[in-house]
XYZ file of C-alpha atoms in Angstrom:
261
model
C 76.506 8.575 -68.252
C 72.797 9.440 -68.544
C 72.031 12.481 -69.608
C 70.016 14.964 -67.144
C 67.084 16.909 -68.479
C 67.149 20.594 -67.800
C 63.934 22.448 -66.195
C 62.286 23.443 -69.167
C 62.398 20.254 -71.006
C 61.551 18.443 -67.905
C 58.382 20.682 -67.782
C 57.677 20.644 -71.379
C 57.549 16.814 -71.160
C 55.402 16.786 -67.988
C 52.780 19.384 -69.716
C 52.507 17.494 -72.748
C 52.204 14.384 -70.449
C 48.976 15.949 -68.530
C 47.509 17.378 -71.992
C 47.190 13.502 -72.892
C 45.667 12.996 -69.737
C 48.072 11.600 -67.912
C 46.969 11.373 -63.991
C 49.328 8.949 -62.958
C 53.215 8.296 -62.496
C 54.735 5.073 -62.288
C 56.728 3.883 -59.677
C 59.877 1.848 -59.387
C 57.840 -0.639 -57.033
C 54.390 -1.928 -58.089
C 51.399 -0.921 -56.179
C 48.894 -3.536 -55.795
C 45.497 -1.623 -56.161
C 43.186 -4.417 -54.806
C 45.040 -4.384 -51.570
C 42.612 -3.066 -48.621
C 44.666 -0.933 -45.962
C 43.869 -2.389 -42.547
C 42.485 0.204 -40.181
C 44.731 1.034 -37.606
C 44.292 -0.295 -34.162
C 43.565 1.905 -31.054
C 45.037 1.437 -28.179
C 42.559 -0.162 -25.377
C 42.971 2.554 -22.692
C 42.299 5.247 -25.149
C 39.146 3.572 -26.216
C 38.320 2.895 -23.245
C 38.455 6.369 -22.419
C 36.346 7.503 -25.467
C 33.588 4.974 -24.584
C 33.224 6.355 -21.111
C 33.451 9.648 -22.389
C 30.562 9.212 -24.842
C 28.552 7.114 -22.687
C 25.415 8.840 -21.136
C 25.972 9.624 -17.191
C 23.031 8.161 -15.272
C 22.158 9.400 -12.064
C 22.665 6.941 -8.905
C 19.469 6.752 -7.296
C 19.365 4.822 -3.481
C 17.196 1.632 -3.548
C 13.599 2.356 -2.312
C 13.531 1.688 1.422
C 10.548 -0.650 2.456
C 8.203 0.956 5.230
C 7.024 -1.571 8.155
C 3.813 -0.197 8.482
C 2.749 -2.185 11.274
C 6.179 -1.323 13.344
C 5.103 2.251 12.615
C 1.387 1.716 14.002
C 3.214 0.086 17.372
C 5.264 3.072 17.700
C 2.633 5.434 17.295
C 0.123 4.004 19.285
C 2.244 3.570 21.974
C 3.090 7.132 22.400
C -0.636 7.665 22.975
C -1.628 8.228 26.910
C -5.339 8.498 26.611
C -7.899 7.865 23.506
C -7.666 11.941 22.433
C -4.009 11.559 21.922
C -4.782 8.199 20.230
C -7.364 9.629 17.572
C -4.975 12.201 16.918
C -1.798 9.867 16.417
C -4.182 7.612 14.289
C -4.854 10.671 12.152
C -1.057 11.308 11.750
C -0.962 8.056 10.231
C 0.484 8.189 6.797
C 1.925 4.348 5.970
C -1.577 3.154 5.246
C -2.485 3.480 1.369
C -6.558 3.452 2.733
C -6.191 7.124 3.973
C -5.898 8.900 0.830
C -9.017 7.080 -0.767
C -11.203 7.884 2.461
C -12.944 11.218 3.019
C -12.682 11.094 6.767
C -11.101 9.502 9.965
C -13.355 7.000 11.369
C -12.202 6.951 14.999
C -14.766 6.109 17.671
C -18.474 6.636 18.673
C -20.001 6.495 22.465
C -18.931 6.652 25.797
C -14.903 5.661 26.478
C -15.079 3.819 29.751
C -18.355 1.932 29.323
C -18.407 -1.388 30.182
C -19.305 -2.658 26.701
C -16.787 -2.021 23.444
C -18.289 -2.904 20.433
C -15.703 -3.512 17.702
C -16.954 -3.538 13.875
C -15.146 -4.122 10.431
C -14.317 -0.789 8.001
C -16.492 2.087 7.559
C -19.175 2.222 4.484
C -19.881 5.145 2.359
C -22.320 6.620 5.374
C -19.470 6.570 8.197
C -17.064 7.957 6.018
C -19.027 11.008 4.925
C -20.076 11.497 9.120
C -16.999 10.515 10.590
C -18.497 8.011 12.753
C -18.841 4.416 13.007
C -22.003 2.592 12.827
C -24.294 5.116 11.291
C -26.606 4.784 8.372
C -29.136 1.462 8.334
C -26.799 -0.468 9.926
C -26.198 1.512 12.739
C -30.046 2.248 13.341
C -30.680 -1.392 13.564
C -27.496 -1.723 16.144
C -28.959 1.043 18.436
C -32.076 -1.105 18.737
C -30.017 -3.890 19.217
C -28.314 -2.211 21.990
C -31.588 -0.653 23.562
C -33.108 -3.908 23.527
C -31.046 -4.798 26.454
C -30.499 -1.396 28.041
C -27.019 -0.129 26.156
C -27.110 2.808 24.455
C -24.131 4.542 22.669
C -24.551 7.774 24.079
C -24.397 6.404 28.063
C -23.012 3.024 28.428
C -21.869 1.592 24.713
C -18.306 2.257 23.177
C -18.309 1.819 19.147
C -15.392 1.641 16.909
C -13.662 -0.075 14.137
C -10.742 -2.422 13.170
C -10.436 0.105 10.125
C -10.319 3.657 10.647
C -10.811 3.982 6.709
C -13.232 3.276 3.909
C -11.567 0.885 1.729
C -12.460 1.425 -1.869
C -15.840 0.364 -3.308
C -16.380 -1.267 0.469
C -14.083 -4.613 -0.387
C -13.390 -6.291 2.608
C -10.241 -5.679 4.966
C -6.859 -7.183 3.442
C -5.066 -9.662 6.084
C -1.887 -6.948 5.357
C -4.338 -3.734 6.119
C -5.462 -5.784 9.645
C -1.637 -6.503 10.597
C -1.101 -2.752 10.180
C -4.071 -1.134 11.953
C -4.343 -3.853 14.786
C -1.588 -2.143 17.209
C -3.971 1.160 17.127
C -7.094 -1.134 18.084
C -5.102 -3.039 21.134
C -3.954 0.233 22.372
C -7.764 1.638 21.866
C -8.912 -0.884 24.042
C -6.268 -0.509 26.816
C -7.248 3.274 27.199
C -10.604 2.530 26.678
C -11.241 -0.153 29.429
C -14.167 -2.072 28.609
C -15.410 -5.175 30.423
C -16.524 -6.794 27.407
C -15.517 -6.716 23.327
C -18.205 -7.352 21.258
C -17.123 -8.650 17.877
C -19.184 -7.682 14.625
C -18.442 -9.965 11.715
C -15.576 -12.018 10.287
C -13.092 -9.113 10.008
C -13.240 -8.311 13.825
C -13.265 -11.794 14.480
C -10.011 -12.288 12.439
C -8.167 -8.933 13.893
C -9.010 -10.185 17.599
C -9.261 -13.645 17.894
C -7.855 -14.719 14.621
C -10.649 -16.396 13.510
C -13.202 -16.520 10.875
C -16.354 -17.907 10.487
C -18.894 -15.624 12.175
C -21.655 -18.293 11.304
C -19.790 -20.892 13.397
C -18.228 -18.318 16.308
C -21.200 -16.248 16.658
C -22.575 -16.751 20.540
C -19.437 -18.641 21.545
C -17.677 -16.722 24.204
C -13.901 -16.103 23.734
C -11.212 -14.449 25.297
C -8.908 -11.999 23.922
C -6.970 -8.875 24.771
C -7.312 -9.763 28.275
C -10.980 -9.699 27.944
C -14.054 -11.721 27.296
C -15.132 -11.545 23.656
C -18.737 -12.149 21.848
C -18.598 -12.517 18.234
C -21.922 -11.359 16.715
C -23.286 -10.650 13.131
C -22.671 -7.665 11.472
C -26.020 -5.220 11.769
C -25.628 -4.585 7.432
C -25.635 -8.781 7.346
C -28.318 -8.663 9.554
C -29.996 -6.711 7.167
C -29.494 -8.723 3.979
C -30.383 -12.017 5.968
C -33.214 -10.905 8.391
C -34.041 -14.445 9.590
C -30.465 -14.329 11.156
C -32.037 -12.136 13.970
C -33.502 -14.954 16.036
C -29.573 -16.055 16.177
C -28.405 -12.370 17.026
C -31.059 -11.787 19.741
C -29.981 -14.671 21.515
C -26.623 -12.987 21.505
C -27.734 -9.926 23.295
C -29.552 -12.347 25.783
C -26.422 -13.534 26.506
C -24.439 -10.390 26.744
C -27.213 -9.199 29.024
C -26.844 -12.044 31.319
C -22.820 -11.370 31.378
C -23.317 -8.031 32.043
C -25.829 -8.754 34.942
C -23.466 -11.190 36.815
C-alpha cells in the first residue's frame, strides 16, 4: 500500500520545486505541444446574423423617373386657349434645360392674327437680352426686307422662333430640343391663324417641314401645319453672305405675289 503525503510535506516539496524553476506539472497523458487546436466553427445562422448586424445600412432610393418633355409640352400647350395663355404656359415650362441658362423667354413680336407669320431659329444674345425675336443687326435687316414688300411687325407681320430660349454660346438647336418644343410652336401657329408661314433658316425648316438644306429649300413653296410655307435664308446668314441677298429678294417677291393673290 502506497504511503500518502501529509499536507505539510506536500507543500514543502512543491515550494522546493518552484524554487528550482519548475513551472509545469507532468500529467499521466502526454501532450503534443506542436498541435494547433482547431478554431470553433460558428453556426451559419449566427454568423449570417452577425454579418447582417455589422453591414452598413444603405438607404433605398427610388429609381429616377425619366421625364417626357415632349409629352409635357403637348399637355401644357393644349391647355392654352389664346396667345396670352400660351406665353404663360411656356414661361412655366421647366422640362427644357435651355431655360436655366437663358435670361428671358423670347416669345413673339409683331401683330397676332397677321397674314404672315415668320418663324426663326433661336434667340441670340440681343434677343435673349431684350426678350424679343429678331432684334439687333439681323432684326434690322429683317425689318428692311419686310418693308420692301409692304410688311411690318408693327402692322401686318408676326414673328417668333422655334426655340424660346437662347442655346449656350448661340449653338444650333439639337433635334431633341426641337422635338420637345415643337408642340408649343404648333399651338402658336394655330392660335395666331396666319395665312402664310415664312421659315427663316435650317432649324425652322427642320421643325416645320422635317427637312434641312436651306440653299436647296429656299424659294420653293411647300405646305405644313395646313398652311403654305416659304423657306428663306435667315437674316443673320445674309449678313455673313451678302451675295445671297439677290435670292432673298426673289423669295420676298414670291411672297408678295401670294399675298396679292
